Amino acid sequence: MTPSAPELAGRTALVTGAGQGIGEAVARALAACGAQVVAVDREAAGVKELADDYPGGQVVARELDVTLGPAVDELVDEVERVIGPLDILVNVAGVMRPAPVVELTDADWAETFAVNATGVFHTSRAAARHMSGRRGGCIVTVGSNAAGVPRSSMAAYAASKAAATMFTKCLGLELARSQVRCNVVSPGSTDTAMQRQLWSEDAEASERRVIDGDPEAYRVGIPLGRIAAPADVAEAVVFLVSDRARHITMHDLYVDGGATLRA
């Protein structure tokens, strides 16, 4: 590879939840850096539209429900066989079912964990089986700063993201001697459909409350004074899967504008 070649040229990446929001931004950012991207989502329309923007086939779309272990194994095997050795996995697929705990249904709790935690297990296990044998690869899980800070009406989401975060770190420890790096990117409030479902009809006022904070909900604001764009999170992912981060593993990188006031 010449110095002028794209940073991720020659590498194959699988991105879950790529039909919109952060997942779409990650897929586009990886493609911009030269990677061959397999964009998956359980809603086929979004990833198909994404792939259509790359007529040369640099981004290919596949429909996948990450909660189904055998389907995940089958897709990863197909990628390895048809497209190329999987170098990068980015777990972005996620759902949120906001509700106070006393009103949270069994179904919403189970669905949240099935996608946000068990889905990460399925995809990471399938990828790790191939990566470890080749002694190389990168896995990044997009978690949430809610995994480390209690949030009202977000118990299921926060708990599932905490589970996915610790799972990814444990996997990183197990795979370290195989030179497979596993890291987490934890966004705060990001301008996505998931974020906007928490807002009232007045989007401008809702955004201002997120930035300024809400003492009644025991929530600080965002010191940098802005809500993240999906591309902000995608840039952190690209760094962690690149050779610039070759000595970083089991790390949790918060991308939240300082909202959690982490020491």
Coordinates of N, CA and C in Angstrom, one line a residue, residues 87-91 120-121 123-129 131-132 136-143 164-185 236-237 239-242 245-253:
D87 N -12.2 -8.2 8.2 CA -11.2 -7.5 9.0 C -11.8 -6.6 10.1
I88 N -13.0 -6.1 9.8 CA -13.7 -5.1 10.7 C -15.1 -5.5 11.0
L89 N -15.5 -5.5 12.2 CA -16.9 -5.6 12.6 C -17.3 -4.4 13.4
V90 N -18.4 -3.7 13.1 CA -18.9 -2.6 13.9 C -20.3 -2.9 14.3
N91 N -20.6 -3.1 15.6 CA -21.9 -3.4 16.1 C -22.6 -2.1 16.4
V120 N -25.0 -8.3 19.8 CA -23.6 -8.0 19.8 C -22.8 -9.3 20.1
F121 N -23.4 -10.2 20.9 CA -22.8 -11.5 21.2 C -22.7 -12.3 19.9
T123 N -22.9 -11.5 16.6 CA -22.1 -11.0 15.6 C -20.6 -11.1 16.0
S124 N -20.3 -10.7 17.2 CA -18.9 -10.7 17.6 C -18.4 -12.2 17.7
R125 N -19.2 -13.1 18.2 CA -18.7 -14.5 18.2 C -18.4 -15.0 16.8
A126 N -19.3 -14.7 15.9 CA -19.1 -15.2 14.5 C -17.9 -14.6 13.9
A127 N -17.7 -13.3 14.1 CA -16.5 -12.7 13.5 C -15.2 -13.1 14.2
A128 N -15.3 -13.3 15.5 CA -14.1 -13.7 16.3 C -13.6 -15.1 15.9
R129 N -14.5 -15.9 15.5 CA -14.1 -17.3 15.1 C -13.1 -17.2 13.9
M131 N -11.5 -14.2 12.8 CA -10.4 -13.2 13.0 C -9.3 -13.9 13.8
S132 N -9.7 -14.6 14.9 CA -8.6 -15.1 15.8 C -7.7 -16.1 15.1
G136 N -5.7 -11.4 13.5 CA -5.9 -10.0 13.2 C -7.3 -9.6 13.0
G137 N -7.7 -8.4 13.3 CA -9.0 -7.9 13.1 C -9.4 -6.9 14.2
C138 N -10.5 -6.2 13.9 CA -11.0 -5.2 14.8 C -12.5 -5.3 15.0
I139 N -12.9 -5.3 16.3 CA -14.4 -5.3 16.6 C -14.6 -4.0 17.4
V140 N -15.6 -3.2 17.0 CA -16.0 -2.1 17.7 C -17.5 -2.2 18.0
T141 N -17.9 -2.0 19.2 CA -19.3 -1.9 19.6 C -19.7 -0.5 19.9
V142 N -20.7 0.0 19.3 CA -21.3 1.3 19.6 C -22.2 1.1 20.8
G143 N -21.8 1.6 21.9 CA -22.6 1.5 23.2 C -23.3 2.8 23.4
A164 N -23.4 -4.9 26.8 CA -22.7 -5.0 25.6 C -21.3 -4.5 25.7
T165 N -21.1 -3.4 26.5 CA -19.8 -2.8 26.8 C -18.9 -3.8 27.5
M166 N -19.4 -4.4 28.6 CA -18.5 -5.3 29.3 C -18.3 -6.6 28.5
F167 N -19.2 -7.1 27.8 CA -19.0 -8.2 26.9 C -17.9 -7.9 25.9
T168 N -17.9 -6.8 25.3 CA -16.9 -6.4 24.3 C -15.5 -6.3 25.0
K169 N -15.4 -5.8 26.2 CA -14.1 -5.7 26.9 C -13.6 -7.1 27.2
C170 N -14.5 -8.0 27.7 CA -14.1 -9.4 28.0 C -13.6 -10.1 26.7
L171 N -14.3 -9.9 25.6 CA -13.9 -10.5 24.4 C -12.5 -10.0 24.0
G172 N -12.3 -8.7 24.2 CA -11.0 -8.1 23.9 C -9.9 -8.7 24.7
L173 N -10.2 -9.1 25.9 CA -9.2 -9.7 26.7 C -8.9 -11.1 26.2
E174 N -9.9 -11.9 25.8 CA -9.8 -13.2 25.3 C -9.0 -13.3 24.0
L175 N -9.2 -12.2 23.2 CA -8.6 -12.3 21.8 C -7.3 -11.5 21.7
A176 N -6.9 -10.9 22.8 CA -5.7 -10.0 22.7 C -4.5 -10.7 22.2
R177 N -4.2 -12.0 22.6 CA -3.0 -12.7 22.1 C -3.2 -13.1 20.7
S178 N -4.4 -13.0 20.2 CA -4.6 -13.3 18.7 C -4.5 -12.0 17.9
Q179 N -4.2 -10.9 18.6 CA -4.0 -9.6 17.9 C -5.3 -9.1 17.3
V180 N -6.4 -9.5 17.9 CA -7.7 -9.0 17.5 C -8.1 -7.9 18.6
R181 N -8.3 -6.7 18.2 CA -8.6 -5.6 19.1 C -10.1 -5.4 19.2
C182 N -10.6 -5.2 20.4 CA -12.1 -5.0 20.7 C -12.3 -3.8 21.5
N183 N -13.0 -2.8 21.0 CA -13.2 -1.5 21.7 C -14.7 -1.1 21.6
V184 N -15.0 -0.1 22.4 CA -16.3 0.4 22.5 C -16.3 1.9 22.2
V185 N -17.3 2.4 21.5 CA -17.5 3.8 21.3 C -18.8 4.2 22.0
A236 N -14.9 8.4 15.3 CA -14.2 7.7 16.4 C -14.1 6.2 16.1
V237 N -15.1 5.7 15.4 CA -15.0 4.3 15.0 C -13.9 4.0 14.0
F239 N -11.2 5.7 13.6 CA -9.9 5.7 14.3 C -9.6 4.4 15.0
L240 N -10.6 3.9 15.7 CA -10.3 2.7 16.5 C -10.1 1.4 15.6
V241 N -10.6 1.4 14.4 CA -10.3 0.2 13.5 C -9.1 0.4 12.6
S242 N -8.5 1.6 12.7 CA -7.4 1.9 11.9 C -6.1 1.5 12.6
A245 N -4.7 3.1 15.8 CA -5.1 2.6 17.1 C -4.6 1.2 17.4
R246 N -3.5 0.9 16.8 CA -3.0 -0.5 16.8 C -2.7 -1.0 18.2
H247 N -2.5 -0.1 19.2 CA -2.1 -0.5 20.5 C -3.2 -0.2 21.5
I248 N -4.5 -0.1 21.0 CA -5.6 0.2 21.8 C -6.6 -0.9 21.8
T249 N -6.9 -1.5 22.9 CA -7.9 -2.5 23.0 C -8.6 -2.5 24.3
M250 N -9.8 -3.0 24.4 CA -10.6 -3.0 25.6 C -10.9 -1.5 26.1
H251 N -10.9 -0.6 25.2 CA -11.1 0.8 25.6 C -12.5 1.2 25.3
D252 N -13.1 2.1 26.1 CA -14.4 2.7 26.0 C -14.2 4.2 25.7
L253 N -14.4 4.6 24.5 CA -14.2 6.0 24.1 C -15.6 6.7 24.1

